[in-house]
Amino acid sequence: MWNYLNCYYFIETVQLILCLLSHILFNFLLHLEQLFPMTPLVKMLCLYTVCGFALPFTTIHTILSSNPSPYPAVPCTDLDRDACLPGDALSIMSVGGMRARLVESGPEEEEEEEEVEVEVLHSEEELRLSVHPAVGVLGSGDFSRSLCTRLLASGHRALVGSRDPSRLPRGLFPEGTELGSQMEAALGAERVVFVALFPEHYPSLVGLREALAGKVLVDVSNADRLGRGAGGSNAHRLARLFPQSHVVKGFNGVSAWSLQTGAHDGSRQVLICGDGPDSKAGVVQLAHRMGFSPLDMGCLGAAGALEEAPLRAFPSWRGPVLTTLLLFLFLYGYGSMKNVLFPYLALGQNHFYQLPLETVNQTLPAVAMVTLALVYLPGLLAAGLQLSRGTKYRRFPSWLDCWLGSRKQLGLLSFLCAGLHGIYSMCLSIRRAAQYSLLNAAYRQVRAEIPNSWVEEKVWRSDLYLSSGILGFGVLCVLALTSLPSVGNTLNWREFTFVQSGLGYAALTLTVMHTLFFGWDMAFSPGSYSFYLPPMFVLALVLPCVVLVGRLLLALPCLACRLTKIRRGWETKRPRKTDQEVGITNGVVADG
């Protein structure tokens, strides 16, 4: 975790590095100025640019230096009063059973240097009793080494059991790990033993049944294939081999990197399941000490799903990615046939140079706009179903549930296509084909003796569609940022709904405006429908316009009020109470 001191030292290091780079760049500019004389304005701009690198970090470093440390010193206690001067402060650190006493000079002795006294507090036996219980690890692979690193860092003794300990090279495991045979690790572990072996080696542990009786066996293995069933998991197999032990499934979704980095650079969540509540509680407590966030998934029957989870590559992204890819291939093929293939076959025109960049740049905005429309279309369908049914207590169809659950992924894919479209558009002007086209246009203008080629309509068109496109992409950036868990968790439900719904429809509207301004009057020009095929932007506008019209219809008061009442629990098919029943309910007897 980043604290005050880490931030201070990081800023100081970055400041020194940037100051060094600024000095190098400044000397480079001095040598460059001797070769290429620069005006005073250029010199000033270069100087401000070079100095601006280190200025922000210098300012932050100055602020941190001027503020006192937020960590107060620990006052002297009766135990250490003899080692402290009056008015001094004492900081105590415990490191591996040793206590280092750091005496800082008080106001009366400011010029004296700090002195560090280290004394041994415990013997070897007392040291073992002061740490957490010993944990056994059966196996000597990469996961075992990383697991020992976390166990030692959290204060546990790590007992590693190997079939042949003599074959393990020196320095393979972290310092402090106790290497031995599998029997020694099983007997030395107080309660929890990690089984870090491949499932095919589980039968080799049968001789440890008596040593492991009554202890908790943590199975960390994963499945080698999908669809094995609930009872065919590795954890059930281990439970059948050791009926007198308590098997808990856990830590199989944690990588060796997360174990080595202390769960700060990787996932902190650890899924755990098991039949015994006491055994699961011990593993949960151990996971907390190791710096992870355990999550109880129920009984051991969930072990099959936990073991197969790492085999499922991006399960929530499969449908959205496949949809976006198919949409891109369809629109790219459509544009290639209309603008490249058909002109070549019918007119003999060679436009194949447009395939790598220009056709891709025409396809990406169409895919981004249609994908963004697919984000909000299921919400309209769900609202329509609720209005037609008159209740919210009936489940949606499974396909609509799946679609509603994929809206986040579709939105991020739309943002990706829009960002790529912006990059491709900036690269259009540096192509060789664009340079040739510009030269040809200038040559034709000179041949036609046209002194001024300014066209007011085209100027307005280009500025309007560029401005609306930039604004739409900016709103998409906000949507993408709020979809991050670290940002979305800071918003309440009303704020999140406003960003994802209100700003989402604003982004869709801006992208539609961007396309309309780009098309201008080309949608009504017969020349745009070559080979009786409409332009690609006309196809891309259909679904977004349908979504916007549907949203406007739901905003009508007659539909909006009815939908609000339904979502608050009102049902149209519920039989209405008579006046007499209403009076009795309110405590008033109606007159007959």
Coordinates of C-alpha atoms in Angstrom, one line a residue, residues 1 79 117 183 196 251 273 278 289-290 311 336 449 526 556 560 563:
M1 CA 0.0 0.0 0.0
L79 CA 9.5 -1.1 29.6
E117 CA 19.8 -0.8 19.6
M183 CA 5.6 -37.0 6.0
A196 CA 0.0 -28.1 -4.5
F251 CA -6.6 -20.4 -4.0
C273 CA -15.8 -23.7 -0.8
D278 CA -14.9 -24.8 10.9
R289 CA -3.7 -12.9 7.0
M290 CA -2.1 -13.3 3.6
L311 CA -10.5 -22.6 -18.4
S336 CA -15.2 -3.4 -50.3
E449 CA -7.8 29.1 -63.7
P526 CA -28.3 9.4 -57.0
L556 CA -44.0 10.7 -23.5
A560 CA -43.3 7.4 -18.8
L563 CA -43.7 2.7 -16.7

